[in-house]
XYZ file of C-alpha atoms in Angstrom:
337
model
C 0.000 0.000 0.000
C 1.118 3.638 -0.296
C 3.575 4.412 2.507
C 4.278 0.741 3.299
C 7.648 -0.666 4.295
C 8.232 -3.714 2.092
C 10.529 -6.317 3.636
C 11.630 -9.745 2.470
C 14.422 -12.166 1.774
C 15.588 -12.963 -1.741
C 15.535 -16.559 -3.003
C 17.690 -17.656 -5.941
C 17.609 -20.991 -7.765
C 20.589 -22.011 -9.878
C 19.631 -23.678 -13.162
C 23.183 -23.595 -14.491
C 26.556 -24.729 -13.197
C 27.878 -24.064 -9.682
C 28.557 -20.366 -8.944
C 30.645 -19.054 -6.027
C 30.578 -15.694 -4.232
C 26.990 -14.977 -5.239
C 25.574 -11.624 -4.196
C 22.693 -9.357 -5.186
C 22.292 -5.606 -4.882
C 19.554 -3.202 -5.917
C 21.038 -0.827 -8.497
C 17.937 0.753 -10.012
C 15.998 3.740 -8.694
C 12.401 4.926 -8.740
C 11.194 8.260 -7.297
C 8.331 6.443 -5.528
C 10.620 3.907 -3.823
C 13.371 4.445 -1.258
C 15.873 1.605 -0.810
C 16.791 1.245 2.883
C 18.623 -2.107 2.686
C 19.371 -3.305 -0.811
C 22.153 -5.886 -0.668
C 22.264 -9.621 0.036
C 24.868 -12.387 -0.184
C 24.413 -16.103 -0.837
C 27.895 -17.670 -0.925
C 28.112 -20.683 -3.212
C 25.007 -21.991 -5.004
C 25.470 -25.453 -6.493
C 23.814 -26.497 -9.735
C 20.122 -27.146 -9.094
C 20.220 -25.719 -5.558
C 18.127 -22.954 -4.018
C 19.542 -20.359 -1.620
C 17.839 -17.760 0.555
C 19.580 -14.556 1.591
C 20.395 -14.050 5.251
C 19.979 -10.296 4.832
C 16.552 -8.701 4.467
C 15.793 -6.331 1.604
C 13.862 -3.249 2.766
C 12.147 -0.757 0.478
C 9.900 2.132 1.523
C 7.065 3.206 -0.777
C 5.975 6.814 -1.078
C 2.794 7.674 0.815
C 1.572 9.773 -2.128
C 1.763 7.056 -4.800
C -1.421 6.047 -6.624
C -2.799 2.539 -6.245
C -2.759 0.342 -9.337
C 0.800 1.202 -10.360
C 3.545 -1.369 -10.856
C 6.985 -0.151 -9.800
C 10.298 -1.878 -10.483
C 13.919 -1.792 -9.388
C 16.960 -3.403 -11.019
C 18.549 -6.210 -8.993
C 22.135 -6.943 -10.024
C 23.015 -10.609 -9.328
C 26.678 -11.538 -9.624
C 29.162 -14.272 -8.767
C 32.392 -15.719 -10.037
C 32.104 -15.656 -13.855
C 28.415 -14.738 -13.587
C 26.466 -11.496 -13.929
C 22.761 -10.876 -14.505
C 20.313 -8.009 -14.019
C 16.870 -9.046 -12.777
C 13.831 -6.996 -11.790
C 12.025 -6.596 -8.474
C 8.385 -5.608 -9.025
C 6.139 -3.814 -6.555
C 2.375 -3.686 -7.204
C 0.754 -0.849 -5.282
C -2.808 -1.740 -4.351
C -5.163 -1.944 -1.378
C -4.169 -4.577 1.152
C -4.908 -8.128 0.027
C -7.566 -9.804 2.102
C -9.250 -13.185 2.281
C -12.964 -12.790 1.717
C -16.212 -14.642 1.105
C -18.973 -13.638 -1.284
C -22.498 -14.991 -1.666
C -24.140 -15.966 -4.929
C -27.934 -15.708 -4.767
C -29.784 -16.741 -7.915
C -33.217 -16.720 -6.324
C -33.090 -20.518 -5.995
C -29.471 -21.157 -4.946
C -27.447 -19.430 -2.272
C -23.788 -20.479 -2.399
C -20.762 -18.928 -0.690
C -17.456 -18.708 -2.560
C -14.064 -17.350 -1.472
C -10.766 -16.150 -2.875
C -8.790 -18.827 -1.025
C -10.201 -22.122 -2.291
C -12.737 -22.783 0.496
C -16.478 -22.715 -0.195
C -19.723 -22.968 1.741
C -18.760 -21.962 5.293
C -22.415 -21.874 6.367
C -24.308 -22.683 9.557
C -23.951 -26.345 10.407
C -20.831 -26.763 8.291
C -17.376 -27.886 9.327
C -16.155 -24.269 8.952
C -19.063 -21.981 9.955
C -17.418 -18.668 9.032
C -20.548 -16.659 8.250
C -21.222 -17.998 4.767
C -24.486 -19.292 3.350
C -23.177 -22.763 2.577
C -25.308 -24.159 -0.248
C -29.080 -23.796 0.029
C -31.771 -24.537 -2.552
C -35.245 -23.010 -2.709
C -34.860 -21.545 0.773
C -33.923 -24.831 2.448
C -31.237 -25.463 5.035
C -27.533 -25.650 4.238
C -26.747 -28.954 2.459
C -22.964 -28.489 2.299
C -20.865 -29.573 5.258
C -17.528 -28.872 3.560
C -16.275 -27.811 0.129
C -12.974 -26.706 -1.347
C -10.291 -27.145 -3.968
C -7.788 -30.014 -3.865
C -4.852 -29.868 -6.303
C -1.883 -32.187 -6.533
C 0.600 -34.187 -8.573
C 1.397 -36.754 -5.863
C 1.051 -37.215 -2.116
C 4.120 -35.002 -1.502
C 2.879 -32.133 -3.677
C -0.738 -31.488 -2.748
C -2.453 -28.219 -1.827
C -6.039 -27.626 -0.767
C -8.627 -25.472 0.964
C -10.158 -28.218 3.109
C -9.362 -29.906 6.406
C -6.085 -31.568 7.329
C -5.191 -34.495 9.582
C -5.743 -32.333 12.667
C -9.256 -31.427 11.581
C -8.183 -27.837 10.941
C -8.203 -25.757 7.745
C -5.163 -26.481 5.573
C -5.338 -22.924 4.214
C -2.786 -23.527 1.459
C -4.059 -20.727 -0.802
C -3.158 -17.044 -0.446
C -4.647 -14.040 -2.216
C -2.515 -12.749 -5.073
C -2.057 -9.101 -6.142
C -5.215 -8.042 -7.948
C -7.024 -10.973 -6.379
C -9.300 -9.348 -3.810
C -12.827 -10.758 -4.137
C -15.106 -8.904 -6.552
C -18.782 -9.916 -6.940
C -20.878 -7.805 -9.292
C -24.217 -7.736 -11.103
C -23.791 -6.966 -14.803
C -26.042 -7.053 -17.876
C -25.850 -10.196 -19.958
C -26.678 -13.890 -20.042
C -24.964 -14.603 -16.689
C -25.395 -11.332 -14.809
C -24.039 -12.417 -11.413
C -20.292 -12.935 -11.522
C -17.202 -12.876 -9.347
C -13.471 -12.693 -9.936
C -10.472 -13.383 -7.699
C -6.870 -14.605 -7.854
C -4.974 -16.815 -5.440
C -1.884 -19.029 -5.360
C -0.587 -21.986 -3.359
C 2.358 -20.062 -1.877
C 1.213 -20.652 1.700
C 1.800 -24.395 1.390
C 5.061 -26.150 2.176
C 4.105 -28.468 -0.706
C 3.547 -25.604 -3.158
C 3.292 -26.507 -6.831
C 3.945 -22.916 -7.915
C 0.413 -22.420 -9.259
C -1.465 -19.147 -9.716
C -5.230 -19.583 -10.049
C -7.661 -17.091 -11.553
C -11.173 -17.937 -10.398
C -14.348 -16.671 -12.027
C -17.864 -17.679 -10.998
C -21.099 -17.015 -12.872
C -24.818 -17.387 -12.211
C -28.087 -16.573 -13.890
C -30.689 -14.908 -11.702
C -33.807 -15.649 -13.742
C -35.654 -18.873 -14.551
C -35.251 -21.438 -15.928
C -31.447 -21.562 -15.541
C -31.047 -20.139 -12.039
C -30.513 -23.577 -10.493
C -26.803 -23.791 -11.374
C -23.560 -22.019 -10.463
C -20.600 -22.024 -12.883
C -17.021 -22.023 -11.585
C -14.210 -21.330 -14.026
C -10.473 -21.620 -13.339
C -7.419 -20.393 -15.213
C -4.245 -22.033 -13.917
C -0.758 -20.601 -14.507
C 2.475 -22.418 -13.745
C 4.740 -19.731 -12.249
C 7.788 -22.011 -12.174
C 10.524 -21.814 -14.815
C 10.031 -25.569 -15.227
C 7.108 -27.743 -16.244
C 4.709 -29.309 -13.750
C 3.054 -32.445 -15.098
C 0.329 -34.804 -13.964
C -1.760 -32.207 -12.139
C -5.125 -33.254 -10.719
C -7.441 -30.306 -10.072
C -10.545 -31.242 -8.114
C -13.381 -29.950 -5.960
C -14.098 -31.738 -2.678
C -17.769 -31.848 -1.651
C -19.128 -33.197 1.608
C -22.877 -32.972 1.055
C -25.157 -33.605 4.048
C -28.569 -33.676 2.384
C -31.479 -33.585 4.874
C -29.899 -36.333 7.011
C -26.186 -36.958 6.611
C -26.617 -40.615 7.590
C -29.134 -41.250 4.793
C -27.336 -40.181 1.646
C -26.719 -42.021 -1.628
C -24.425 -40.953 -4.435
C -22.303 -41.876 -7.418
C -21.203 -40.965 -10.913
C -23.098 -41.220 -14.204
C -20.707 -42.273 -16.968
C -22.952 -41.293 -19.908
C -23.680 -37.702 -18.896
C -20.507 -37.354 -16.790
C -21.777 -35.915 -13.521
C -21.382 -36.823 -9.858
C -24.471 -36.668 -7.654
C -25.700 -37.168 -4.128
C -29.253 -37.307 -2.797
C -31.324 -37.990 0.299
C -32.347 -41.656 0.410
C -35.427 -42.292 2.540
C -35.103 -46.020 1.991
C -37.834 -46.110 -0.611
C -37.164 -43.006 -2.736
C -34.322 -40.602 -3.486
C -34.853 -36.851 -3.529
C -33.091 -33.482 -3.219
C -30.375 -34.292 -5.740
C -27.209 -32.197 -5.745
C -24.691 -32.626 -8.569
C -21.419 -31.388 -10.049
C -20.173 -31.662 -13.620
C -17.059 -30.718 -15.567
C -18.458 -28.673 -18.444
C -15.674 -28.090 -20.960
C -13.232 -30.973 -20.355
C -13.600 -34.653 -19.654
C -13.757 -35.752 -16.032
C -10.812 -38.076 -15.299
C -11.848 -39.137 -11.808
C -14.981 -38.945 -9.661
C -14.586 -40.577 -6.267
C -17.313 -41.163 -3.690
C -16.303 -42.268 -0.186
C -17.797 -42.897 3.217
C -17.602 -40.166 5.838
C -15.612 -42.191 8.335
C -12.559 -41.981 6.045
C -12.091 -38.263 6.691
C -12.982 -38.154 10.375
C -10.896 -38.622 13.480
C -8.675 -40.070 14.797
C -6.434 -39.652 11.751
C -8.432 -36.922 9.976
C -8.169 -36.397 6.229
C -4.596 -37.341 5.295
C -2.649 -36.203 2.237
C -2.569 -39.813 1.078
C -6.373 -40.062 1.274
C -6.778 -36.793 -0.606
C -4.459 -37.882 -3.391
C -6.024 -41.338 -3.571
C -9.417 -39.697 -4.112
C -8.012 -37.356 -6.779
C -6.475 -40.218 -8.735
C -8.965 -43.064 -8.168
C -10.669 -42.901 -11.555
C -14.264 -44.182 -11.436
C -13.788 -47.113 -9.086
C -16.718 -46.032 -6.882
C -19.087 -44.802 -9.611
C -21.791 -47.315 -8.639
C -20.750 -48.346 -5.121
C -23.023 -46.029 -3.121
C -25.932 -45.331 -5.480
C -28.375 -47.084 -3.155
C -26.666 -46.504 0.169
C -28.013 -44.790 3.273
C -24.878 -43.438 4.882
C -22.624 -40.400 5.268
C -20.783 -39.701 1.990
C -18.379 -37.245 0.383
C -17.115 -36.785 -3.163
């Protein structure tokens, strides 16, 4: 923000051969930035290694600068037989903040966020003042919901619970990513936009996620919410084999009397209340513009205490294919997908 003191360490990764006596110093200037501490040393960085500076870079921003500007300073990185000028960028904007927003189509109320956690309504696992997911004025049907993204059990980030039964909170709001929910003219007049990344996680994949959500507020198509994601790999290397999924723990009318599964022909996962004789109050999710590669349904006891929801269990669900497509279609139990 204008007038802020920006502090941080510098991290370098060496993609070339070993370099000794590595140092970095800010050499550029900008009238809106004052460099208080602008030098850092790293010693030797071996090929493929990452090094973090012991010294802290400190830059003061002018208190009269306009928000929305991007400022930059030259950072001269040098070592034995090595020299390179990089850039440090400073985006001046209002403070980033985690936030919820509520879609209301007239039939559906559904709470989204800019940190990969959804629902957050009364009676949910994380009752943080959201609306959860309600339909036609009913009670909240959604006990827990959030993104789960991973390439393997050691590289998995999410916005749902961990083994301790606490929020993993792996996603952080990115510059320009504060939650915006607006009503605009057009086919889908209710829409939101936000940006977040997985930087908070110690298993970060280096992903930046642009999230847009859309809803129609008039019949007959106001019984659906669209979620759209643009995923950027911020690494200078490729990241393959990514599973990108949404975790849903529906509790429909009575959590102990739910059935659910996956329909292969129309490619959607569903859950419903099962009275024992009839099923009703269906809730469903579908991948619209790509093929679904996995749709897992599991029993609630998997994610509960004593061990909670482990990284292994999360990854197994992401990568399980359609092994449970028909397993629970006539069950009366607690389920999640």
